[in-house]
Amino acid sequence: KSDNYVHIVEVGPRDGLQNEKRAIPLATKIELIERLAKTGLPTIEAGSFVAPKWVPQMNNSAEILQHVLQHKISSPVPISYAFLVPNTKGLANAAAILQQHADRYVADVAEARAAAEAAAADGDSAAQPSSFVPAIELAVFAAATESFSQKNLNCDIATSLDRFRDVIREAKQITSKAAAASGTPIPLRVRAYISTVLGCPFEGPDVDPKRVAEIATDFMEMGADEIALGDTTGMGTAPRTKDLLRSMTAAGIRNEDVALHFHDTYGQALVNTAVGLEHGIRTFDSSVGGLGGCPYSPGATGNVATENMVYFLESLGMDTGVDLDAVADIGAWITGEIGKANDSSVGKAVLGA
Ligand code: HMG
Ligand code: MG
C-alpha cells in the first residue's frame, strides 16, 4: 500500500497567510494548525522566522513554534512542522525555542515511531511508510533568478547560498535540553526551497533548468535533506516541468529528495503534478482553500488547494491518508475567517457550496 503513498506538505499556515495585510490573530493561526493536524496531513508548514519589517504577518512564528512543541496536538499521524529561516538570525531565534521547549515533541516523536514500527512488525498496513520520521523542518529559500533573489532576500543568489551554507551547518548542530539529559536528539530536517524554477515575475518564463539543478546540487552538498522546487508564479507548464525534472535527475538528484511546490495562478498546478508523479516524485505542497501568494511575486495567487490535490491524487489510486471532507471544512472556515473567497473548486463542490 505504501508504494502508492504521496506525502502532502500543507503550507497554508505559512505560504497561505504570509501575504495577508490584516494581522491574523495568533489564536486563529493555532486553531488552523490544530485543525489541519487532525486531517491526516503529515507535514504542516507553520511559520517563518523572517524579518518582521519584511513580512509582518509571520511575526508571531516564535509563539507558534513554541505551541507546537509544547502541546500534545491530537493527530492520526505524527506531524512534522516546518518553519522558514532566511539567515542565521532567524535560525538563532528558532534554535533558542527548540533548545528550551523541544522535550515534549522529542518524546512524542519517539513514542509515535515506536508505535509505527510495532504496527509494521505486526503487518498492519498504515498509509504512511513506517520509515517516515516526523521532524521539525527548517526551510531555507533561494531563487533560480537574480531579480527574484534581490527582491525576496535583498542579495544575489551566490550570496544567499553562502549564507545558507552557514544556516544549514548551524541547523544541524542544534541540540536540546532533552538531548543533553537523555541523548535523544531533536529530529530536525532541512528543506531547501528554490523559487522561480518555472518562471520569474521579473524575468519571465524562461528559467534555465540546469541552473536550478546546480543550485539544488549546492544545497544537497551543504547537507539539505530535501529540495522543494517552487513555481512561485504558477507560470509552469507540463513540458517545462518535465524538462526541469529531467535536469534534476541528470544532475544526480534523487526523486525522493525532491518536493514540488506549485502555485496555481494559471491553473496548471495539477497538470504539472501529474508530470511530477510520472517522473517519480512523491512529495507535493498545497494550501488549504488555495490560500496564498508571495509578497515578492506580484499577481501570483495561492498554492494549489489541498482539497484539489487530495481529490486528484486519490482519483489516480494514490494514497494520501488525508480526510478530504475535513480539509474542505477547514478551507471554508479559514477563508471566511480572513475574509477571502474559497479558492478550492473541490472544496466548494464537496461542501455543496
Ligand atoms: P535585510 O534587510 O537585507 O537584512 O533583509 P538585514 O540583515 O540588513 O537586517 C535588517 C533588519 O531586519 C535588522 O533589524 C535585522 O535585525 C532584522 P533593524 O536593525 O533594522 O531593527 N532581521 C531579522 N529580524 C528577525 N528575524 C530575522 C531577521 N533578519 C534580519 N531572520 C532578509 C534580509 C533575508 C532578512 C529579508 O530579506 C527577509 O526577511 N526576507 C524574507 C522574505 C520572505 O519571507 N519571503 C516570503 C517567503 S519565500 C516564498 O514565499 C517562496 C516559497 O513559498 C517558494 C515558492 O513559492 O517559490 C518558499
Ligand atoms: Mg510559495
Short mmCIF file of C-alpha atoms and ligand atoms in Angstrom, two decimals:
data_model
loop_
_atom_site.label_atom_id
_atom_site.label_comp_id
_atom_site.label_asym_id
_atom_site.label_seq_id
_atom_site.Cartn_x
_atom_site.Cartn_y
_atom_site.Cartn_z
CA LYS A 1 0.00 0.00 0.00
CA SER A 2 2.72 2.45 0.94
CA ASP A 3 4.20 2.26 -2.62
CA ASN A 4 1.33 4.48 -3.62
CA TYR A 5 1.76 6.87 -0.74
CA VAL A 6 2.05 10.56 -1.60
CA HIS A 7 3.28 12.93 1.06
CA ILE A 8 1.37 16.21 1.09
CA VAL A 9 3.03 19.20 2.72
CA GLU A 10 0.36 21.65 3.88
CA VAL A 11 1.79 25.15 3.51
CA GLY A 12 -1.40 27.13 4.24
CA PRO A 13 -0.43 28.49 7.66
CA ARG A 14 2.81 29.93 6.18
CA ASP A 15 2.58 30.47 2.41
CA GLY A 16 -1.19 30.83 2.65
CA LEU A 17 -1.21 33.52 5.30
CA GLN A 18 2.10 35.40 4.85
CA ASN A 19 0.65 37.74 2.24
CA GLU A 20 -2.43 38.81 4.23
CA LYS A 21 -2.33 42.52 5.01
CA ARG A 22 -4.55 42.40 8.08
CA ALA A 23 -2.87 40.85 11.15
CA ILE A 24 -4.39 37.42 11.75
CA PRO A 25 -4.71 36.64 15.46
CA LEU A 26 -2.32 34.07 16.87
CA ALA A 27 -5.30 32.06 18.16
CA THR A 28 -6.68 31.74 14.61
CA LYS A 29 -3.33 30.54 13.28
CA ILE A 30 -3.05 27.97 16.05
CA GLU A 31 -6.61 26.80 15.52
CA LEU A 32 -5.82 26.40 11.80
CA ILE A 33 -2.74 24.29 12.55
CA GLU A 34 -4.55 22.15 15.14
CA ARG A 35 -7.47 21.52 12.80
CA LEU A 36 -5.15 20.59 9.92
CA ALA A 37 -3.26 18.23 12.21
CA LYS A 38 -6.44 16.18 12.70
CA THR A 39 -6.94 15.53 8.95
CA GLY A 40 -4.04 13.13 8.39
CA LEU A 41 -1.74 15.70 6.76
CA PRO A 42 1.79 14.61 7.77
CA THR A 43 3.63 17.94 7.40
CA ILE A 44 2.41 21.42 8.22
CA GLU A 45 4.46 24.49 7.36
CA ALA A 46 3.54 26.64 10.29
CA GLY A 47 5.55 29.87 10.22
CA SER A 48 8.55 31.82 9.18
CA PHE A 49 11.47 33.35 11.12
CA VAL A 50 11.95 36.20 8.67
CA ALA A 51 12.49 39.90 9.34
CA PRO A 52 9.19 41.35 10.63
CA LYS A 53 9.67 44.56 8.69
CA TRP A 54 9.74 42.44 5.52
CA VAL A 55 6.84 40.09 6.29
CA PRO A 56 4.96 41.38 9.36
CA GLN A 57 2.26 38.68 9.18
CA MET A 58 4.77 35.99 10.25
CA ASN A 59 5.82 37.98 13.32
CA ASN A 60 4.35 35.52 15.82
CA SER A 61 6.06 32.42 14.45
CA ALA A 62 8.11 32.03 17.63
CA GLU A 63 4.89 31.58 19.63
CA ILE A 64 3.66 29.09 17.05
CA LEU A 65 6.83 27.01 17.21
CA GLN A 66 6.65 27.03 20.99
CA HIS A 67 3.00 25.99 20.87
CA VAL A 68 3.51 23.00 18.55
CA LEU A 69 6.46 21.84 20.64
CA GLN A 70 4.76 22.09 23.99
CA HIS A 71 1.22 20.92 23.32
CA LYS A 72 0.11 17.45 22.54
CA ILE A 73 -1.77 18.23 19.34
CA SER A 74 -4.11 15.43 18.51
CA SER A 75 -3.41 13.90 15.11
CA PRO A 76 -3.82 10.50 13.42
CA VAL A 77 -0.17 10.51 12.27
CA PRO A 78 2.86 12.11 13.91
CA ILE A 79 3.39 15.51 12.34
CA SER A 80 6.38 17.38 11.00
CA TYR A 81 6.23 21.14 11.44
CA ALA A 82 8.19 23.37 9.08
CA PHE A 83 9.43 26.94 9.56
CA LEU A 84 11.29 29.18 7.13
CA VAL A 85 14.65 30.62 8.18
CA PRO A 86 16.23 33.21 5.83
CA ASN A 87 19.52 33.74 7.68
CA THR A 88 21.50 32.89 10.83
CA LYS A 89 19.49 35.44 12.79
CA GLY A 90 16.22 33.64 12.00
CA LEU A 91 17.90 30.34 12.77
CA ALA A 92 19.15 31.60 16.14
CA ASN A 93 15.61 32.71 17.04
CA ALA A 94 14.21 29.29 16.13
CA ALA A 95 17.09 27.45 17.81
CA ALA A 96 16.54 29.27 21.12
CA ILE A 97 12.98 27.94 21.24
CA LEU A 98 13.94 24.45 20.09
CA GLN A 99 16.65 24.21 22.74
CA GLN A 100 14.28 25.26 25.52
CA HIS A 101 10.99 23.67 24.55
CA ALA A 102 11.54 20.61 22.36
CA ASP A 103 11.46 17.93 25.08
CA ARG A 104 7.82 17.05 24.73
CA TYR A 105 7.93 16.95 20.92
CA VAL A 106 11.05 14.77 21.03
CA ALA A 107 9.34 12.32 23.39
CA ASP A 108 6.12 12.28 21.33
CA VAL A 109 8.04 11.55 18.13
CA ALA A 110 9.98 8.72 19.78
CA GLU A 111 6.69 7.22 21.03
CA ALA A 112 4.99 7.57 17.64
CA ARG A 113 7.92 5.97 15.84
CA ALA A 114 7.96 3.04 18.24
CA ALA A 115 4.21 2.56 17.66
CA ALA A 116 4.65 2.74 13.86
CA GLU A 117 7.47 0.21 13.96
CA ALA A 118 5.44 -2.15 16.16
CA ALA A 119 2.43 -1.84 13.84
CA ALA A 120 4.62 -2.52 10.80
CA ALA A 121 6.11 -5.58 12.54
CA ASP A 122 2.53 -6.82 13.16
CA GLY A 123 1.83 -6.42 9.45
CA ASP A 124 -0.67 -3.56 9.90
CA SER A 125 -0.67 -1.51 6.76
CA ALA A 126 -0.62 2.16 7.53
CA ALA A 127 -0.83 4.54 4.58
CA GLN A 128 2.33 6.28 5.66
CA PRO A 129 5.57 4.30 5.29
CA SER A 130 6.97 3.39 8.71
CA SER A 131 10.33 4.81 7.60
CA PHE A 132 8.84 8.32 7.73
CA VAL A 133 10.45 10.27 10.55
CA PRO A 134 8.45 13.25 11.77
CA ALA A 135 10.68 16.22 12.46
CA ILE A 136 10.93 19.92 12.88
CA GLU A 137 11.89 21.17 9.46
CA LEU A 138 13.85 24.36 8.97
CA ALA A 139 13.48 25.68 5.47
CA VAL A 140 15.98 27.89 3.67
CA PHE A 141 14.96 29.53 0.41
CA ALA A 142 17.00 30.65 -2.58
CA ALA A 143 15.83 31.65 -6.05
CA ALA A 144 16.71 30.49 -9.53
CA THR A 145 16.63 34.05 -10.90
CA GLU A 146 18.71 37.02 -9.77
CA SER A 147 15.88 39.58 -9.77
CA PHE A 148 13.71 37.47 -7.52
CA SER A 149 16.63 36.79 -5.19
CA GLN A 150 17.20 40.54 -4.83
CA LYS A 151 13.52 41.25 -4.16
CA ASN A 152 12.95 38.36 -1.77
CA LEU A 153 16.27 38.18 0.08
CA ASN A 154 17.93 41.51 -0.70
CA CYS A 155 21.02 39.79 -2.07
CA ASP A 156 22.20 37.89 -5.14
CA ILE A 157 21.96 34.11 -5.49
CA ALA A 158 25.63 33.42 -4.74
CA THR A 159 25.50 35.49 -1.54
CA SER A 160 22.29 33.76 -0.46
CA LEU A 161 23.89 30.33 -0.97
CA ASP A 162 26.93 31.37 1.10
CA ARG A 163 24.58 32.43 3.90
CA PHE A 164 22.54 29.24 3.67
CA ARG A 165 25.70 27.14 3.97
CA ASP A 166 26.14 28.62 7.46
CA VAL A 167 22.43 28.32 8.27
CA ILE A 168 22.35 24.63 7.32
CA ARG A 169 25.55 23.83 9.22
CA GLU A 170 24.26 25.57 12.33
CA ALA A 171 20.81 23.99 11.99
CA LYS A 172 22.37 20.53 12.06
CA GLN A 173 24.12 21.39 15.31
CA ILE A 174 21.02 22.33 17.30
CA THR A 175 20.69 20.20 20.39
CA SER A 176 18.19 20.44 23.22
CA LYS A 177 17.95 20.01 26.95
CA ALA A 178 16.44 16.61 26.21
CA ALA A 179 19.49 15.62 24.18
CA ALA A 180 21.79 16.72 26.97
CA ALA A 181 19.83 14.67 29.53
CA SER A 182 18.95 11.53 27.58
CA GLY A 183 20.99 11.63 24.41
CA THR A 184 17.83 11.77 22.27
CA PRO A 185 18.45 14.36 19.56
CA ILE A 186 15.75 16.70 18.27
CA PRO A 187 14.54 15.23 14.98
CA LEU A 188 15.47 18.03 12.57
CA ARG A 189 15.45 18.22 8.82
CA VAL A 190 16.46 20.97 6.43
CA ARG A 191 14.24 21.73 3.47
CA ALA A 192 15.81 23.90 0.78
CA TYR A 193 13.43 25.79 -1.46
CA ILE A 194 14.39 27.07 -4.86
CA SER A 195 11.87 29.66 -6.05
CA THR A 196 11.06 30.84 -9.57
CA VAL A 197 12.10 27.47 -11.06
CA LEU A 198 9.45 27.65 -13.81
CA GLY A 199 9.10 31.39 -14.18
CA CYS A 200 10.05 34.66 -12.57
CA PRO A 201 7.76 37.64 -12.01
CA PHE A 202 10.54 39.94 -13.27
CA GLU A 203 12.39 37.81 -15.84
CA GLY A 204 9.55 35.76 -17.38
CA PRO A 205 9.04 32.06 -18.00
CA ASP A 206 12.44 31.11 -19.41
CA VAL A 207 14.36 29.89 -16.42
CA ASP A 208 17.32 27.62 -17.14
CA PRO A 209 16.59 24.16 -15.66
CA LYS A 210 20.35 23.45 -15.50
CA ARG A 211 20.81 26.47 -13.25
CA VAL A 212 18.07 25.11 -10.97
CA ALA A 213 19.81 21.72 -10.85
CA GLU A 214 23.13 23.41 -10.00
CA ILE A 215 21.59 25.26 -7.07
CA ALA A 216 19.91 22.02 -5.94
CA THR A 217 23.28 20.25 -6.09
CA ASP A 218 24.85 23.02 -4.00
CA PHE A 219 22.08 22.65 -1.42
CA MET A 220 22.48 18.86 -1.24
CA GLU A 221 26.24 19.31 -0.75
CA MET A 222 25.51 21.72 2.10
CA GLY A 223 23.50 18.98 3.81
CA ALA A 224 19.92 19.80 2.84
CA ASP A 225 17.56 16.85 3.29
CA GLU A 226 15.08 17.90 0.65
CA ILE A 227 14.86 20.27 -2.33
CA ALA A 228 11.49 21.97 -2.78
CA LEU A 229 11.10 23.32 -6.30
CA GLY A 230 8.87 26.38 -6.23
CA ASP A 231 6.79 27.51 -9.17
CA THR A 232 6.34 30.85 -7.43
CA THR A 233 4.40 32.50 -10.24
CA GLY A 234 2.39 29.48 -11.42
CA MET A 235 3.76 30.02 -14.95
CA GLY A 236 4.96 26.42 -15.16
CA THR A 237 3.71 24.20 -17.97
CA ALA A 238 3.81 20.43 -18.37
CA PRO A 239 6.66 20.35 -20.94
CA ARG A 240 8.82 22.72 -18.89
CA THR A 241 8.10 20.79 -15.69
CA LYS A 242 9.28 17.64 -17.47
CA ASP A 243 12.48 19.37 -18.65
CA LEU A 244 13.16 20.63 -15.17
CA LEU A 245 12.75 17.22 -13.57
CA ARG A 246 14.95 15.62 -16.24
CA SER A 247 17.66 18.19 -15.48
CA MET A 248 17.40 17.37 -11.79
CA THR A 249 17.76 13.65 -12.48
CA ALA A 250 20.63 14.25 -14.89
CA ALA A 251 22.40 16.16 -12.11
CA GLY A 252 22.08 13.14 -9.84
CA ILE A 253 19.33 14.50 -7.55
CA ARG A 254 17.16 11.60 -6.36
CA ASN A 255 13.39 11.81 -6.74
CA GLU A 256 12.91 11.00 -3.05
CA ASP A 257 14.82 14.18 -2.18
CA VAL A 258 12.55 16.41 -4.28
CA ALA A 259 9.26 18.10 -3.41
CA LEU A 260 7.17 20.11 -5.85
CA HIS A 261 5.59 23.38 -4.76
CA PHE A 262 3.14 24.69 -7.31
CA HIS A 263 1.24 27.95 -7.19
CA ASP A 264 -1.91 27.74 -9.29
CA THR A 265 -2.06 31.19 -10.89
CA TYR A 266 -2.52 29.77 -14.40
CA GLY A 267 -4.47 26.68 -13.31
CA GLN A 268 -1.64 24.34 -14.33
CA ALA A 269 -0.67 23.02 -10.90
CA LEU A 270 -2.40 19.62 -11.12
CA VAL A 271 -1.25 19.05 -14.70
CA ASN A 272 2.29 19.71 -13.52
CA THR A 273 1.65 17.46 -10.51
CA ALA A 274 0.78 14.64 -12.93
CA VAL A 275 4.10 15.23 -14.71
CA GLY A 276 5.87 15.09 -11.35
CA LEU A 277 4.13 11.86 -10.37
CA GLU A 278 5.04 10.26 -13.67
CA HIS A 279 8.65 11.25 -13.10
CA GLY A 280 8.53 9.55 -9.70
CA ILE A 281 8.14 12.49 -7.30
CA ARG A 282 6.05 11.63 -4.23
CA THR A 283 6.03 14.87 -2.20
CA PHE A 284 3.80 17.80 -3.14
CA ASP A 285 2.98 21.07 -1.39
CA SER A 286 -0.50 22.55 -1.26
CA SER A 287 -2.51 25.05 0.72
CA VAL A 288 -5.95 24.61 2.26
CA GLY A 289 -8.58 26.70 0.45
CA GLY A 290 -5.91 27.61 -2.13
CA LEU A 291 -4.74 30.36 0.20
CA GLY A 292 -1.67 32.36 -0.51
CA GLY A 293 0.68 34.24 -2.73
CA CYS A 294 4.16 35.57 -2.25
CA PRO A 295 4.64 39.18 -1.13
CA TYR A 296 7.53 39.48 -3.62
CA SER A 297 5.72 37.89 -6.57
CA PRO A 298 3.16 40.46 -7.75
CA GLY A 299 -0.02 38.90 -9.13
CA ALA A 300 0.82 35.33 -8.11
CA THR A 301 -2.12 33.60 -6.48
CA GLY A 302 -2.16 30.86 -3.90
CA ASN A 303 -0.69 27.41 -3.87
CA VAL A 304 -2.74 24.66 -5.43
CA ALA A 305 -5.55 23.91 -2.98
CA THR A 306 -5.03 20.91 -0.69
CA GLU A 307 -8.62 19.80 -1.35
CA ASN A 308 -7.92 19.68 -5.12
CA MET A 309 -4.59 17.93 -4.57
CA VAL A 310 -6.12 15.21 -2.37
CA TYR A 311 -9.06 14.62 -4.72
CA PHE A 312 -6.74 14.41 -7.73
CA LEU A 313 -4.21 12.05 -6.12
CA GLU A 314 -6.86 9.74 -4.70
CA SER A 315 -8.59 9.61 -8.12
CA LEU A 316 -5.33 8.21 -9.50
CA GLY A 317 -5.30 5.50 -6.85
CA MET A 318 -2.62 7.19 -4.79
CA ASP A 319 -2.87 7.20 -1.04
CA THR A 320 -2.56 10.45 0.90
CA GLY A 321 -4.02 9.43 4.25
CA VAL A 322 -5.87 12.78 4.24
CA ASP A 323 -9.57 13.21 5.08
CA LEU A 324 -10.87 15.32 2.18
CA ASP A 325 -14.15 16.33 3.86
CA ALA A 326 -12.31 17.56 6.93
CA VAL A 327 -9.88 19.62 4.82
CA ALA A 328 -12.80 21.07 2.83
CA ASP A 329 -14.44 22.21 6.08
CA ILE A 330 -11.22 23.89 7.17
CA GLY A 331 -10.86 25.62 3.79
CA ALA A 332 -14.36 27.08 4.08
CA TRP A 333 -13.74 28.13 7.68
CA ILE A 334 -10.31 29.79 7.25
CA THR A 335 -11.20 31.67 4.06
CA GLY A 336 -14.29 33.02 5.85
CA GLU A 337 -12.17 33.89 8.87
CA ILE A 338 -9.76 36.04 6.84
CA GLY A 339 -12.45 37.37 4.51
CA LYS A 340 -11.33 35.72 1.28
CA ALA A 341 -13.13 33.65 -1.32
CA ASN A 342 -12.67 29.90 -1.03
CA ASP A 343 -10.36 29.20 -3.98
CA SER A 344 -10.74 25.43 -3.90
CA SER A 345 -13.12 24.17 -6.58
CA VAL A 346 -13.07 20.71 -5.00
CA GLY A 347 -13.63 22.15 -1.52
CA LYS A 348 -16.72 24.02 -2.71
CA ALA A 349 -18.03 21.01 -4.62
CA VAL A 350 -17.59 18.68 -1.65
CA LEU A 351 -19.44 21.12 0.60
CA GLY A 352 -22.15 21.75 -1.99
CA ALA A 353 -21.33 25.46 -1.77
P1 HMG B 1 17.87 42.75 5.04
O1 HMG B 1 17.03 43.99 5.25
O2 HMG B 1 18.92 42.77 3.96
O3 HMG B 1 18.53 42.24 6.40
O4 HMG B 1 16.87 41.56 4.76
P2 HMG B 1 19.50 42.90 7.41
O5 HMG B 1 20.41 41.84 7.88
O6 HMG B 1 20.08 44.18 6.85
O7 HMG B 1 18.52 43.27 8.61
C1 HMG B 1 17.53 44.29 8.53
C2 HMG B 1 16.71 44.28 9.80
O8 HMG B 1 15.97 43.06 9.91
C3 HMG B 1 17.57 44.34 11.07
O9 HMG B 1 16.78 44.97 12.08
C4 HMG B 1 17.71 42.89 11.45
O10 HMG B 1 17.98 42.70 12.82
C5 HMG B 1 16.34 42.35 11.09
P3 HMG B 1 16.99 46.54 12.46
O11 HMG B 1 18.43 46.62 12.85
O12 HMG B 1 16.69 47.30 11.17
O13 HMG B 1 15.99 46.76 13.54
N1 HMG B 1 16.39 40.93 10.74
C6 HMG B 1 15.61 39.99 11.30
N2 HMG B 1 14.69 40.03 12.28
C7 HMG B 1 14.08 38.87 12.60
N3 HMG B 1 14.35 37.69 12.00
C8 HMG B 1 15.27 37.62 11.03
C9 HMG B 1 15.95 38.80 10.65
N4 HMG B 1 16.89 39.06 9.74
C10 HMG B 1 17.15 40.35 9.80
N5 HMG B 1 15.51 36.45 10.43
C11 HMG B 1 16.26 39.26 4.97
C12 HMG B 1 17.33 40.24 4.53
C13 HMG B 1 16.66 37.91 4.42
C14 HMG B 1 16.20 39.24 6.47
C15 HMG B 1 14.90 39.73 4.40
O14 HMG B 1 15.04 39.91 3.03
C16 HMG B 1 13.79 38.75 4.66
O15 HMG B 1 13.36 38.53 5.78
N6 HMG B 1 13.27 38.14 3.58
C17 HMG B 1 12.22 37.15 3.69
C18 HMG B 1 11.21 37.39 2.63
C19 HMG B 1 10.10 36.35 2.75
O16 HMG B 1 9.77 35.90 3.82
N7 HMG B 1 9.51 35.99 1.60
C20 HMG B 1 8.45 35.05 1.56
C21 HMG B 1 8.91 33.65 1.82
S1 HMG B 1 9.66 32.89 0.40
C22 HMG B 1 8.30 32.31 -0.54
O17 HMG B 1 7.18 32.62 -0.23
C23 HMG B 1 8.56 31.37 -1.68
C24 HMG B 1 8.25 29.92 -1.32
O18 HMG B 1 6.89 29.77 -0.96
C25 HMG B 1 8.56 29.01 -2.51
C26 HMG B 1 7.93 29.49 -3.81
O19 HMG B 1 6.70 29.65 -3.87
O20 HMG B 1 8.70 29.65 -4.74
C27 HMG B 1 9.10 29.44 -0.15
MG MG B 2 5.24 29.57 -2.34
#
